[in-house]
Amino acid sequence: MNEMTIKSIEIRNILSFDSVFINDINEINCIVGKNNVGKSNILKVIRFFYDRLDGKKLIGLELNNSYTPYGCIKISYDLSRIKKIVTSKNSNKSSYFKHIYNVFFKGELTGDARVFSDEPSEPSCIFSLELIINKDGMSKWSIDNKDKLKVISYLYPFFDIETRHINLYDWNKLWIIVSQLKSFNMSSFNKDKLVEFINEEISPTSDGYKKYLSEIQNVIDTFKYSYKEKILGLIKVGLNGHRFSIDGNILEKQSDGTNSFRYISTFLTLIISLTRREFITPFIFIDEPEIGLHPKITEELIYNIFEVVIKYQKNSLYNIGKYNTPLPKIMFSTHSPNIVKSIMKLFPNNNSIFHFSKNGEDEITKIRKLKTDYRDERFLNAFSDNEARLLFSDFIFFVEGATEIELFGNRKLQRYFPKLRKIDFYSGDNVLIENISPSYTKAVTPYLFLFDMDKAMDVVNGNNKFNKIELKGNGNIFTFKNINKEIENKKYSYSKEHNEIFCLFKKIVSYNGWSIKISRKTLSIIDGSHSEFLELKKDIHNYLIEKNVYILDDTIEGVLICRQSSEIFFKWLESKGVPINDLINKLDNRNYLTKDLLLIYIRLIFGGKSEVLQKSNNISKSNKIYKYVNDNLIGNRVSSKKTSGWVNEFLTYAIGHIENNCKENHFYTHFSRYFPQLSDIIKNLRF
């Protein structure tokens, strides 16, 4: 239910905001982003708006562009529910309802008069209020009607918590909130009758209570109680006490984390529960609630909110149809993946995630609502902190598995390429990857997919001892199976670049079903089209890189074990006790077993593939040399399994070798010479 709520917030030329528009504000909202991108500024802006709404005299916020004479804050509200209430035929309407009617709706045509008028059949119930801030620090409202300002302030109160500034041992702010959330008719309240009643109860024979009050009043000079102060005083009289405790203990005996958790929980529970029977719809902003809390406690905080929300929903199992009042709008600004995860899992249909970022050139805050309306239950069930953390990333690098993470996590590699330390590496199945990718969520976070070539193309068995090219796809990330989809995309682009990409796509798909003949000894194409096959792989790479997909020549193992790095790899094998050089020296008299083929065999032993995407099980069982290298030469001297640690060990050795053999400041030249594809991958990690 969105009636009677804040609909949108628009900010122009204030603080880090040039021009932003936030709509689709849901029941539970989350602001995510790096430090210093404007998340705290949004709180400053909203707080300033409401402070001015409450009549406080304040110097205006700094303008983003001082050459522009003013900035503005506009908040739009949906008055449709309050309109239904105050225009109903209920004879028991309060005087305040009548006041709201007179302020906002008096004079609107109703019934037959509307039918024969030129006015819209249903006038808009959206009310927009704009605060203009001049460069001299002065500010003014877009309307002069102070009654409207007061009504808006009352109907849509704003509450906020800056967690780092909570007084953990003084919770009296909660009493202020209590006094704002319930309206009572105080016009007929008689203080003297209350004094008489209390006097009769506690000093019936001596009038001690009345006399005591009189003596105090004669000594002190005070302002009269405000409406809110009267309400709060009467509320406290009916409660058991006013000093807050936690499980019967004073606040000073609790840890800071416990106090913070309980304060925020109490704050939110009070506001949600006390407004269920009211026509007030608060807007709540909590800045970094995770401060001082264990990650699991932050999850418990969100779950507590979930429990309260469920209890008071209109379709609640507890009270079906009882509560029609819209829930408060709650907005969290957070760096916590646990909070984001919990919100997305517990509130899948009524959450909004807003991603804040800054343009590096002009330092302007950009706001983008992420796509989080997930319909795939498999994704929501599997969604964890590991996925939620990607919403806070500088760069997301999607990889296939543990080998890639081991490679790019190598400490020596990260020392020479420090940007790797700022990248979030992620490996998951297609359900997770497709749903958390910025291409789906619409986040501005840069990203890159890294896949083996067999995700795009396989070489399968064909007829008459021939193999066949089978083009593939990888879920919704890319496909070579649906040419119609690419044709549809082309309809909306007439650029030269897109035409070139489309032509490349058509060229690639023309190879689907192409027959080739592969030698089971050399694992290469023997019908003269080997170079054409390599050109096809290059075309696939060039096409997919435009879609933020880096497709490898074969596998991640081939990135490390390649022709250019063979010198270092063989030396590493020698250091592990593998007599590889003895075998190399014997190769001179072999007709087909060359050093390059030996390298291919070794790559297959370590889990890789050949240039034509053949695996170890594609080798003829009668190939005694492969069997010798696998069983006797490599054998138990080196563990060649994917997650055995050889990737990290070899890369550390290789970088050390380059360090020892290159001249000063020439490391990167030598590194790219030995590992050209790895170097190219790192270059493509741009942010």
Coordinates of N, CA and C in Angstrom, one line a residue, residues 397-411 424-428 450 556 642-643 647-648:
F397 N 34.8 -9.0 -10.6 CA 35.4 -9.9 -11.6 C 34.8 -11.2 -11.4
F398 N 33.9 -11.6 -12.4 CA 33.2 -12.9 -12.3 C 34.1 -14.0 -12.9
V399 N 34.4 -15.0 -12.2 CA 35.3 -16.0 -12.6 C 34.6 -17.4 -12.5
E400 N 35.2 -18.4 -13.1 CA 34.5 -19.7 -13.1 C 34.7 -20.5 -11.8
G401 N 35.9 -20.4 -11.2 CA 36.1 -21.3 -10.0 C 37.3 -20.9 -9.2
A402 N 37.7 -21.9 -8.3 CA 38.7 -21.7 -7.3 C 40.1 -21.4 -8.0
T403 N 40.3 -22.0 -9.1 CA 41.6 -21.8 -9.8 C 41.9 -20.3 -10.1
E404 N 40.9 -19.7 -10.7 CA 41.0 -18.3 -11.0 C 41.2 -17.4 -9.7
I405 N 40.4 -17.7 -8.7 CA 40.5 -17.0 -7.5 C 41.9 -17.1 -6.9
E406 N 42.5 -18.4 -6.9 CA 43.8 -18.6 -6.4 C 44.8 -17.9 -7.2
L407 N 44.7 -17.8 -8.6 CA 45.6 -17.1 -9.4 C 45.6 -15.6 -9.1
F408 N 44.5 -15.0 -9.2 CA 44.5 -13.5 -9.0 C 44.6 -13.1 -7.6
G409 N 44.5 -14.0 -6.7 CA 44.7 -13.7 -5.3 C 46.2 -13.9 -4.8
N410 N 47.1 -14.3 -5.8 CA 48.5 -14.5 -5.5 C 49.1 -13.1 -4.9
R411 N 49.7 -13.2 -3.8 CA 50.2 -12.0 -3.1 C 51.3 -11.3 -3.9
D424 N 36.6 -7.2 -6.3 CA 35.9 -8.4 -5.7 C 35.8 -9.5 -6.8
F425 N 36.4 -10.6 -6.4 CA 36.3 -11.8 -7.3 C 35.1 -12.6 -6.8
Y426 N 34.4 -13.1 -7.8 CA 33.2 -13.8 -7.5 C 33.0 -15.1 -8.4
S427 N 32.8 -16.2 -7.8 CA 32.5 -17.4 -8.5 C 31.2 -18.0 -8.0
G428 N 30.3 -18.3 -8.9 CA 29.1 -18.9 -8.6 C 28.4 -19.5 -9.8
L450 N 35.0 -13.7 -16.8 CA 36.1 -14.5 -17.4 C 35.7 -15.9 -17.5
I556 N 42.0 -21.5 -18.1 CA 42.8 -20.7 -17.2 C 44.2 -21.3 -17.0
K642 N 43.4 -29.4 -9.8 CA 43.0 -28.0 -9.9 C 43.3 -27.2 -8.6
T643 N 42.9 -27.8 -7.5 CA 43.0 -27.0 -6.2 C 44.1 -27.5 -5.3
V647 N 49.0 -23.7 -8.8 CA 48.8 -22.4 -9.5 C 49.5 -21.3 -8.7
N648 N 49.3 -21.2 -7.4 CA 49.9 -20.2 -6.6 C 51.4 -20.4 -6.5

